[in-house]
Every structure is written in structure tokens, then in C-alpha cells.
mmCIF file of C-alpha atoms in Angstrom:
data_model
loop_
_atom_site.group_PDB
_atom_site.id
_atom_site.type_symbol
_atom_site.label_atom_id
_atom_site.label_comp_id
_atom_site.label_asym_id
_atom_site.label_seq_id
_atom_site.Cartn_x
_atom_site.Cartn_y
_atom_site.Cartn_z
ATOM 1 C CA MET X 1 -23.060 -5.698 -13.378
ATOM 2 C CA PHE X 2 -20.872 -3.798 -10.897
ATOM 3 C CA LYS X 3 -17.754 -2.389 -12.550
ATOM 4 C CA VAL X 4 -14.557 -1.422 -10.743
ATOM 5 C CA ALA X 5 -11.542 0.343 -12.251
ATOM 6 C CA VAL X 6 -8.263 -0.416 -10.484
ATOM 7 C CA ILE X 7 -5.692 2.282 -11.234
ATOM 8 C CA GLY X 8 -2.224 0.795 -10.811
ATOM 9 C CA ALA X 9 -3.286 -2.817 -11.319
ATOM 10 C CA SER X 10 0.271 -4.016 -11.997
ATOM 11 C CA GLY X 11 1.611 -2.896 -8.613
ATOM 12 C CA LEU X 12 2.025 -4.758 -5.336
ATOM 13 C CA LEU X 13 -1.432 -3.864 -4.009
ATOM 14 C CA GLY X 14 -3.112 -3.539 -7.405
ATOM 15 C CA ARG X 15 -2.388 -7.153 -8.371
ATOM 16 C CA ALA X 16 -3.744 -8.487 -5.080
ATOM 17 C CA LEU X 17 -6.859 -6.352 -5.487
ATOM 18 C CA VAL X 18 -7.526 -7.495 -9.055
ATOM 19 C CA ASP X 19 -7.097 -11.129 -7.941
ATOM 20 C CA GLU X 20 -9.616 -10.599 -5.124
ATOM 21 C CA LEU X 21 -12.200 -8.727 -7.202
ATOM 22 C CA ALA X 22 -11.993 -11.139 -10.141
ATOM 23 C CA GLN X 23 -13.528 -13.814 -7.911
ATOM 24 C CA GLN X 24 -16.741 -11.831 -7.391
ATOM 25 C CA THR X 25 -19.773 -13.007 -9.335
ATOM 26 C CA GLY X 26 -21.458 -10.218 -11.273
ATOM 27 C CA TRP X 27 -18.483 -7.878 -10.998
ATOM 28 C CA ARG X 28 -16.281 -6.649 -13.824
ATOM 29 C CA VAL X 29 -12.773 -5.367 -13.184
ATOM 30 C CA VAL X 30 -10.694 -3.195 -15.510
ATOM 31 C CA GLY X 31 -7.117 -2.525 -14.444
ATOM 32 C CA THR X 32 -4.671 0.087 -15.666
ATOM 33 C CA ALA X 33 -0.875 -0.003 -15.752
ATOM 34 C CA PHE X 34 1.884 2.300 -16.894
ATOM 35 C CA SER X 35 5.404 0.964 -16.280
ATOM 36 C CA ARG X 36 4.374 -2.708 -16.469
ATOM 37 C CA PRO X 37 1.564 -3.000 -19.032
ATOM 38 C CA SER X 38 0.223 -6.423 -19.971
ATOM 39 C CA ALA X 39 -2.463 -8.016 -22.090
ATOM 40 C CA HIS X 40 -4.738 -7.910 -19.037
ATOM 41 C CA THR X 41 -4.412 -4.181 -18.331
ATOM 42 C CA VAL X 42 -5.180 -0.888 -20.061
ATOM 43 C CA SER X 43 -2.132 1.319 -20.566
ATOM 44 C CA LEU X 44 -2.713 4.640 -18.806
ATOM 45 C CA ASP X 45 -0.441 7.480 -17.699
ATOM 46 C CA ILE X 46 -2.375 9.067 -14.841
ATOM 47 C CA ARG X 47 -0.401 12.290 -15.342
ATOM 48 C CA ASP X 48 -2.203 12.724 -18.679
ATOM 49 C CA ALA X 49 -5.479 14.425 -17.784
ATOM 50 C CA GLN X 50 -7.016 13.941 -21.220
ATOM 51 C CA ALA X 51 -6.170 10.217 -21.249
ATOM 52 C CA VAL X 52 -7.651 9.823 -17.756
ATOM 53 C CA GLU X 53 -10.898 11.534 -18.804
ATOM 54 C CA GLN X 54 -11.160 9.382 -21.915
ATOM 55 C CA PHE X 55 -10.507 6.203 -19.917
ATOM 56 C CA VAL X 56 -13.180 6.961 -17.300
ATOM 57 C CA GLU X 57 -15.684 8.087 -19.933
ATOM 58 C CA ARG X 58 -15.114 4.946 -22.016
ATOM 59 C CA GLU X 59 -15.107 2.417 -19.163
ATOM 60 C CA ALA X 60 -17.815 4.107 -17.033
ATOM 61 C CA PRO X 61 -16.922 2.354 -13.751
ATOM 62 C CA ASP X 62 -19.200 2.352 -10.709
ATOM 63 C CA ALA X 63 -16.131 2.676 -8.501
ATOM 64 C CA LEU X 64 -12.515 3.619 -9.042
ATOM 65 C CA VAL X 65 -9.627 2.558 -6.759
ATOM 66 C CA ILE X 66 -6.408 4.573 -6.980
ATOM 67 C CA ALA X 67 -3.580 2.172 -6.117
ATOM 68 C CA ALA X 68 -0.984 3.947 -8.289
ATOM 69 C CA ALA X 69 1.488 6.276 -6.565
ATOM 70 C CA GLU X 70 5.115 7.212 -6.098
ATOM 71 C CA ARG X 71 5.619 5.408 -2.803
ATOM 72 C CA ARG X 72 9.418 5.534 -2.403
ATOM 73 C CA PRO X 73 10.286 8.180 0.211
ATOM 74 C CA ASP X 74 13.816 8.759 -1.118
ATOM 75 C CA VAL X 75 12.519 9.306 -4.672
ATOM 76 C CA CYS X 76 9.879 11.730 -3.408
ATOM 77 C CA GLU X 77 12.509 13.639 -1.422
ATOM 78 C CA HIS X 78 14.733 14.086 -4.475
ATOM 79 C CA ASP X 79 11.938 14.634 -7.017
ATOM 80 C CA PRO X 80 9.030 16.417 -5.281
ATOM 81 C CA ALA X 81 7.571 17.420 -8.645
ATOM 82 C CA LEU X 82 7.148 13.755 -9.621
ATOM 83 C CA ALA X 83 5.686 12.980 -6.201
ATOM 84 C CA ARG X 84 3.156 15.780 -6.610
ATOM 85 C CA ALA X 85 2.248 14.766 -10.165
ATOM 86 C CA LEU X 86 1.457 11.174 -9.161
ATOM 87 C CA ASN X 87 0.286 11.546 -5.561
ATOM 88 C CA VAL X 88 -1.671 14.807 -5.754
ATOM 89 C CA ASP X 89 -2.479 16.046 -9.254
ATOM 90 C CA ALA X 90 -3.357 12.606 -10.607
ATOM 91 C CA VAL X 91 -5.685 11.966 -7.659
ATOM 92 C CA ARG X 92 -7.501 15.212 -8.419
ATOM 93 C CA THR X 93 -7.749 14.340 -12.124
ATOM 94 C CA LEU X 94 -9.031 10.816 -11.471
ATOM 95 C CA ALA X 95 -11.502 11.927 -8.813
ATOM 96 C CA THR X 96 -12.821 14.700 -11.069
ATOM 97 C CA ALA X 97 -13.449 12.275 -13.924
ATOM 98 C CA ALA X 98 -15.028 9.703 -11.598
ATOM 99 C CA SER X 99 -17.254 12.312 -9.954
ATOM 100 C CA ARG X 100 -18.514 13.398 -13.358
ATOM 101 C CA ARG X 101 -19.636 9.794 -13.937
ATOM 102 C CA GLY X 102 -21.114 9.438 -10.424
ATOM 103 C CA ALA X 103 -18.480 6.838 -9.503
ATOM 104 C CA TRP X 104 -17.135 6.322 -5.973
ATOM 105 C CA THR X 105 -13.376 6.989 -5.678
ATOM 106 C CA LEU X 106 -11.220 5.152 -3.142
ATOM 107 C CA SER X 107 -7.708 6.586 -2.847
ATOM 108 C CA ILE X 108 -4.891 4.775 -1.037
ATOM 109 C CA SER X 109 -2.831 6.833 1.415
ATOM 110 C CA THR X 110 -0.192 6.143 4.044
ATOM 111 C CA ASP X 111 0.683 6.132 7.741
ATOM 112 C CA TYR X 112 3.490 8.548 6.821
ATOM 113 C CA VAL X 113 1.023 11.453 7.012
ATOM 114 C CA PHE X 114 1.839 11.295 10.753
ATOM 115 C CA ASP X 115 5.106 12.124 12.536
ATOM 116 C CA GLY X 116 5.147 8.930 14.588
ATOM 117 C CA THR X 117 5.463 10.539 18.018
ATOM 118 C CA HIS X 118 2.026 9.778 19.530
ATOM 119 C CA PRO X 119 0.596 6.431 18.342
ATOM 120 C CA PRO X 120 -1.938 5.014 17.915
ATOM 121 C CA TYR X 121 -3.363 7.418 15.339
ATOM 122 C CA ARG X 122 -7.082 7.688 14.775
ATOM 123 C CA HIS X 123 -8.430 8.712 11.380
ATOM 124 C CA ASP X 124 -9.140 12.202 12.720
ATOM 125 C CA ALA X 125 -5.729 12.760 14.343
ATOM 126 C CA VAL X 126 -3.887 15.866 13.130
ATOM 127 C CA PRO X 127 -1.416 14.922 10.358
ATOM 128 C CA ALA X 128 2.200 16.081 10.577
ATOM 129 C CA PRO X 129 4.272 14.407 7.842
ATOM 130 C CA LEU X 130 8.059 14.392 8.196
ATOM 131 C CA ASN X 131 9.064 13.894 4.568
ATOM 132 C CA ALA X 132 8.079 14.766 0.998
ATOM 133 C CA TYR X 133 6.315 11.430 0.509
ATOM 134 C CA GLY X 134 4.058 11.991 3.514
ATOM 135 C CA ARG X 135 3.378 15.576 2.480
ATOM 136 C CA SER X 136 2.451 14.552 -1.060
ATOM 137 C CA LYS X 137 0.082 11.835 0.167
ATOM 138 C CA LEU X 138 -1.549 14.240 2.624
ATOM 139 C CA ASP X 139 -2.030 16.761 -0.180
ATOM 140 C CA GLY X 140 -3.524 13.904 -2.232
ATOM 141 C CA GLU X 141 -6.017 13.221 0.542
ATOM 142 C CA ARG X 142 -7.019 16.878 0.512
ATOM 143 C CA ALA X 143 -7.258 16.901 -3.283
ATOM 144 C CA LEU X 144 -9.747 14.031 -3.117
ATOM 145 C CA ALA X 145 -11.848 15.750 -0.443
ATOM 146 C CA GLU X 146 -11.890 18.998 -2.432
ATOM 147 C CA THR X 147 -12.850 17.263 -5.673
ATOM 148 C CA THR X 148 -15.675 14.881 -4.825
ATOM 149 C CA ASP X 149 -18.295 14.181 -2.179
ATOM 150 C CA LEU X 150 -18.295 10.559 -3.316
ATOM 151 C CA GLY X 151 -14.812 9.637 -2.166
ATOM 152 C CA CYS X 152 -12.882 7.856 0.553
ATOM 153 C CA VAL X 153 -9.236 7.675 1.653
ATOM 154 C CA LEU X 154 -7.845 4.386 2.952
ATOM 155 C CA ARG X 155 -4.617 4.868 4.900
ATOM 156 C CA LEU X 156 -2.289 1.868 5.015
ATOM 157 C CA PRO X 157 1.133 1.152 6.564
ATOM 158 C CA LEU X 158 4.039 -0.914 5.209
ATOM 159 C CA LEU X 159 2.710 -3.415 2.669
ATOM 160 C CA TYR X 160 4.043 -6.800 1.616
ATOM 161 C CA GLY X 161 2.562 -9.660 -0.380
ATOM 162 C CA PRO X 162 3.096 -11.662 -3.567
ATOM 163 C CA ILE X 163 5.957 -9.998 -5.455
ATOM 164 C CA VAL X 164 7.562 -9.878 -8.901
ATOM 165 C CA SER X 165 10.936 -8.764 -7.466
ATOM 166 C CA TRP X 166 12.519 -8.662 -4.008
ATOM 167 C CA SER X 167 12.625 -4.857 -4.165
ATOM 168 C CA GLU X 168 8.880 -4.480 -4.641
ATOM 169 C CA SER X 169 8.237 -4.290 -0.894
ATOM 170 C CA ALA X 170 10.411 -2.884 1.893
ATOM 171 C CA VAL X 171 9.814 -6.225 3.634
ATOM 172 C CA THR X 172 11.090 -8.542 0.901
ATOM 173 C CA SER X 173 13.800 -6.072 -0.137
ATOM 174 C CA LEU X 174 15.656 -7.289 2.966
ATOM 175 C CA VAL X 175 16.031 -10.823 1.561
ATOM 176 C CA PRO X 176 19.205 -10.367 -0.539
ATOM 177 C CA ALA X 177 21.100 -8.850 2.414
ATOM 178 C CA ILE X 178 19.806 -11.583 4.727
ATOM 179 C CA ALA X 179 20.934 -14.263 2.283
ATOM 180 C CA ALA X 180 24.331 -12.639 1.771
ATOM 181 C CA SER X 181 24.928 -12.456 5.528
ATOM 182 C CA ALA X 182 24.263 -16.188 5.796
ATOM 183 C CA SER X 183 26.912 -17.133 3.224
ATOM 184 C CA SER X 184 30.206 -18.625 4.376
ATOM 185 C CA ASN X 185 32.117 -15.352 3.987
ATOM 186 C CA GLY X 186 29.174 -13.035 4.444
ATOM 187 C CA LYS X 187 29.400 -9.865 6.517
ATOM 188 C CA ALA X 188 26.742 -9.111 9.110
ATOM 189 C CA ALA X 189 23.775 -7.198 7.679
ATOM 190 C CA VAL X 190 22.955 -4.051 9.617
ATOM 191 C CA MET X 191 19.175 -3.655 10.024
ATOM 192 C CA ASP X 192 17.176 -0.745 11.405
ATOM 193 C CA ALA X 193 15.952 -1.489 14.920
ATOM 194 C CA TRP X 194 14.555 1.995 15.600
ATOM 195 C CA ALA X 195 11.450 2.579 13.471
ATOM 196 C CA ILE X 196 8.454 0.445 14.434
ATOM 197 C CA ARG X 197 6.428 -0.795 11.486
ATOM 198 C CA TYR X 198 3.217 -2.800 11.091
ATOM 199 C CA PRO X 199 3.653 -5.023 8.021
ATOM 200 C CA THR X 200 0.289 -5.530 6.338
ATOM 201 C CA PHE X 201 -0.459 -8.336 3.870
ATOM 202 C CA THR X 202 -1.787 -7.143 0.506
ATOM 203 C CA PRO X 203 -4.354 -9.988 0.131
ATOM 204 C CA ASP X 204 -5.806 -8.837 3.482
ATOM 205 C CA VAL X 205 -5.993 -5.245 2.221
ATOM 206 C CA ALA X 206 -7.602 -6.484 -0.997
ATOM 207 C CA LEU X 207 -10.310 -8.162 1.071
ATOM 208 C CA VAL X 208 -10.828 -4.927 3.047
ATOM 209 C CA ILE X 209 -11.262 -2.974 -0.192
ATOM 210 C CA ARG X 210 -13.598 -5.608 -1.627
ATOM 211 C CA GLN X 211 -15.761 -5.373 1.505
ATOM 212 C CA MET X 212 -15.805 -1.573 1.182
ATOM 213 C CA LEU X 213 -16.805 -1.900 -2.472
ATOM 214 C CA GLU X 214 -19.594 -4.301 -1.513
ATOM 215 C CA ARG X 215 -21.014 -1.667 0.823
ATOM 216 C CA HIS X 216 -20.957 0.898 -1.983
ATOM 217 C CA ALA X 217 -22.682 -1.574 -4.304
ATOM 218 C CA ARG X 218 -25.572 -1.816 -1.842
ATOM 219 C CA ASN X 219 -25.742 1.959 -1.278
ATOM 220 C CA GLU X 220 -23.927 1.936 2.088
ATOM 221 C CA THR X 221 -21.041 4.024 0.774
ATOM 222 C CA ILE X 222 -18.121 4.778 3.095
ATOM 223 C CA ARG X 223 -16.834 8.341 2.843
ATOM 224 C CA GLY X 224 -14.086 10.403 4.434
ATOM 225 C CA ILE X 225 -10.958 8.758 5.873
ATOM 226 C CA VAL X 226 -10.564 5.198 7.128
ATOM 227 C CA GLN X 227 -7.509 3.170 8.101
ATOM 228 C CA TRP X 228 -6.358 -0.453 8.083
ATOM 229 C CA SER X 229 -3.230 -1.958 9.566
ATOM 230 C CA GLY X 230 -1.588 -5.163 10.605
ATOM 231 C CA ASP X 231 -1.336 -5.407 14.383
ATOM 232 C CA GLU X 232 2.140 -6.905 14.873
ATOM 233 C CA PRO X 233 4.716 -4.188 15.673
ATOM 234 C CA MET X 234 8.238 -4.914 14.473
ATOM 235 C CA THR X 235 11.378 -3.158 13.341
ATOM 236 C CA LYS X 236 13.154 -4.052 10.110
ATOM 237 C CA TYR X 237 15.643 -5.984 12.234
ATOM 238 C CA GLU X 238 12.819 -8.055 13.722
ATOM 239 C CA ILE X 239 11.302 -8.546 10.264
ATOM 240 C CA ALA X 240 14.692 -9.747 9.003
ATOM 241 C CA VAL X 241 15.037 -12.208 11.886
ATOM 242 C CA ARG X 242 11.636 -13.699 11.089
ATOM 243 C CA ILE X 243 12.394 -13.895 7.353
ATOM 244 C CA ALA X 244 15.680 -15.667 8.120
ATOM 245 C CA GLU X 245 13.787 -18.143 10.302
ATOM 246 C CA ALA X 246 11.240 -18.729 7.527
ATOM 247 C CA LEU X 247 14.063 -19.399 5.054
ATOM 248 C CA ARG X 248 16.006 -21.484 7.603
ATOM 249 C CA LEU X 249 19.066 -19.322 7.111
ATOM 250 C CA ASP X 250 21.741 -18.765 9.726
ATOM 251 C CA ALA X 251 21.830 -15.055 9.005
ATOM 252 C CA HIS X 252 24.212 -12.660 10.732
ATOM 253 C CA LEU X 253 22.132 -9.599 11.547
ATOM 254 C CA THR X 254 23.154 -6.523 13.537
ATOM 255 C CA PRO X 255 20.478 -4.195 14.966
ATOM 256 C CA GLN X 256 20.993 -0.453 14.539
ATOM 257 C CA SER X 257 19.125 1.428 17.236
ATOM 258 C CA THR X 258 19.392 4.950 15.798
ATOM 259 C CA PRO X 259 17.741 6.340 12.632
ATOM 260 C CA ALA X 260 19.873 5.458 9.618
ATOM 261 C CA ASP X 261 17.887 6.690 6.606
ATOM 262 C CA ALA X 262 18.865 9.865 4.790
ATOM 263 C CA THR X 263 15.182 10.707 4.381
ATOM 264 C CA PRO X 264 13.499 11.335 7.757
ATOM 265 C CA ARG X 265 11.022 8.653 8.740
ATOM 266 C CA PRO X 266 8.552 8.500 11.651
ATOM 267 C CA HIS X 267 9.222 6.313 14.681
ATOM 268 C CA ASN X 268 5.814 4.673 15.185
ATOM 269 C CA CYS X 269 2.728 5.500 13.098
ATOM 270 C CA TYR X 270 0.386 2.751 14.300
ATOM 271 C CA LEU X 271 -2.965 3.297 12.571
ATOM 272 C CA ALA X 272 -6.129 2.572 14.538
ATOM 273 C CA SER X 273 -8.474 0.460 12.397
ATOM 274 C CA SER X 274 -11.516 0.744 14.669
ATOM 275 C CA GLN X 275 -13.872 2.313 12.100
ATOM 276 C CA LEU X 276 -13.617 -0.586 9.659
ATOM 277 C CA GLU X 277 -13.539 -3.166 12.449
ATOM 278 C CA ALA X 278 -16.828 -1.736 13.765
ATOM 279 C CA LEU X 279 -18.355 -2.400 10.332
ATOM 280 C CA GLY X 280 -17.195 -6.008 10.416
ATOM 281 C CA ILE X 281 -14.586 -5.310 7.749
ATOM 282 C CA GLY X 282 -11.110 -6.773 7.747
ATOM 283 C CA ARG X 283 -8.801 -9.758 8.102
ATOM 284 C CA ARG X 284 -5.281 -10.115 9.477
ATOM 285 C CA THR X 285 -3.102 -13.004 8.391
ATOM 286 C CA PRO X 286 -0.290 -13.607 10.928
ATOM 287 C CA PHE X 287 3.037 -12.317 9.597
ATOM 288 C CA ASP X 288 4.874 -15.626 9.940
ATOM 289 C CA THR X 289 2.138 -17.395 7.955
ATOM 290 C CA ALA X 290 1.925 -14.735 5.251
ATOM 291 C CA ILE X 291 5.656 -14.208 4.724
ATOM 292 C CA ARG X 292 6.112 -17.941 4.243
ATOM 293 C CA GLN X 293 3.464 -17.855 1.519
ATOM 294 C CA VAL X 294 5.240 -14.956 -0.193
ATOM 295 C CA LEU X 295 8.666 -16.557 -0.013
ATOM 296 C CA ALA X 296 7.420 -19.966 -1.146
ATOM 297 C CA ALA X 297 5.752 -18.438 -4.192
ATOM 298 C CA PHE X 298 8.880 -16.575 -5.292
ATOM 299 C CA ALA X 299 12.018 -18.075 -6.794
ATOM 300 C CA TRP X 300 14.524 -19.364 -4.269
ATOM 301 C CA ARG X 301 17.503 -21.595 -4.899
ATOM 302 C CA GLY X 302 19.709 -22.767 -2.023
ATOM 303 C CA ASP X 303 20.753 -19.741 -0.018
ATOM 304 C CA THR X 304 20.928 -17.369 -2.983
ATOM 305 C CA PRO X 305 17.973 -15.182 -4.012
ATOM 306 C CA VAL X 306 17.319 -15.351 -7.760
#
């Protein structure tokens, strides 16, 4: 029996990962949640070091995946202490407990550890985060490396996938504004056309992580830093256009070609995925195919998001 603990199993990536791992014969998955606990998860506040130690000691996983984080750049900018507690200190606590049990720790990081001026970025490129979120995730990477020799960081870009609310992903969070702009008296929705993103489908990432876990299960453990990314560059404006097409909405969208966010964001942080590709790991579902799956699975009535 190969046992995996998924920390943050109720989140956007965590749910996709649990769904993927649950299909594996001979594997057992235990997921944790904090803000959205359910009958299928263990309630765990990863800021509570004693609770983390007790959880890892009790469950004794062979591998632990940290998918919990404070991922909202604006929140991190205004509350750096919270960002550090979740993105740095909790990583250290989890990795320490896992290392004590001899478990492999996979920690999820971000393309925002880079400043976006010289893409594509290899795993060994020099980080230069522009905001508190990127800095906290970079410090989390270092915390993992300092804590265990049996660990790996997986950097990911903008994620989207099956959702429980439009706001859960920066991709689907555009839907209400798109729908409003398509109404009879709707104003044009202004969309960022400056920052280049690489939307990456969470079921694809879940498969990547499952393939990495399979290698660990057969003693071919991946260590250090690896990266995975979708390969279709697009701005939020271009994402919005494609969502409107998928929903068959006559949306009125206006591109904004200068940075509009209060929190500084990088221009283009394209992550090179060559390490994992060389191992035969990975899958990329075309954006138009994947976003249609996401939208079809979520509630939609007429031209009004519900």
C-alpha cells in the first residue's frame, strides 16, 4: 500500500489531485482541509505545528504533497505575516514532520518567483520576485530545501480547472464581467492585455504529480526543483475572448495594454518544463477544450452566471 497525504485537498489543485490519485490501485489517499472541511477530508490548520506533527505521525504517509497556500497576490501584499505563515513556516513544519517519517515532500510553488523580464525560465534561473506572494513562495522553496533531503518543488503558473465558484481561479473569475458586458445594457469589460500568462489545467497537473509519485514509489525519487506549464501564451483579454466564444456570448471587451494591478506582477514568466518532459512526464489539454469542460460542469443559466 502506497499512501499519499494531500495537504489542501479542498482547493482547486488539491481536488483534482485527490480525484487523480483515488483511481490508482493499491494507493491510499488522505486529504486535509481547513476552510472547507468535508466528510472526506481531515481538518488541519497547517499553521499549528503540533497538529501537523500529530497528523503526519498518525497517518504515516509515504509521500506528502503541499497544495495549501495563500495564493492571492493582493492578500499577500497586505498581510505578509499570513503569507509567511502559510507559504513558508507551514512548509518547514510539514517537511520536518515528513522527513522524520522518511516521507517524500512535494511542495507547490509558482512562476511568480521570477520577475518576468527574460523568459523562458529554467528551473535553475535566478529568482527575482516582484511581490510579497512571489517572495513568500521563494522563501517556502528555500525552507523545503533547508529542511529535508527528500523533497521536491514543483513550480506552476496560472491554474484553472473544475471549480466550486467563479472566483476560485483567475481564469474563471473573468466570467461574471464577461457575462455582464454581454447583457443588453452592459458596459464594456476592461481586461488586462499586458501580462502574458500560461493557463494550466489542474487535471493535467494532477497527472504530472501522480507520475512523479509513481517514480518515488519505485525508488526513482525526483528531488530539487522542477516546473510544469501550459504552452499557450495569452493575456487575460485573450482568455476572456476565448471564454466568451466558448459561452457563445457577444461580450464587449476592451484590452488594456498597460499594467493595471495595484500589486506588481511580472510580464512573462514562461516556465520551461524540459526536465519533466525528458522523463516522459506530462500532458497538456488544449485550453479551448479544457475551458469548455470547466464551464459545462459549472452552473450556467442563460447569459447570467449563477
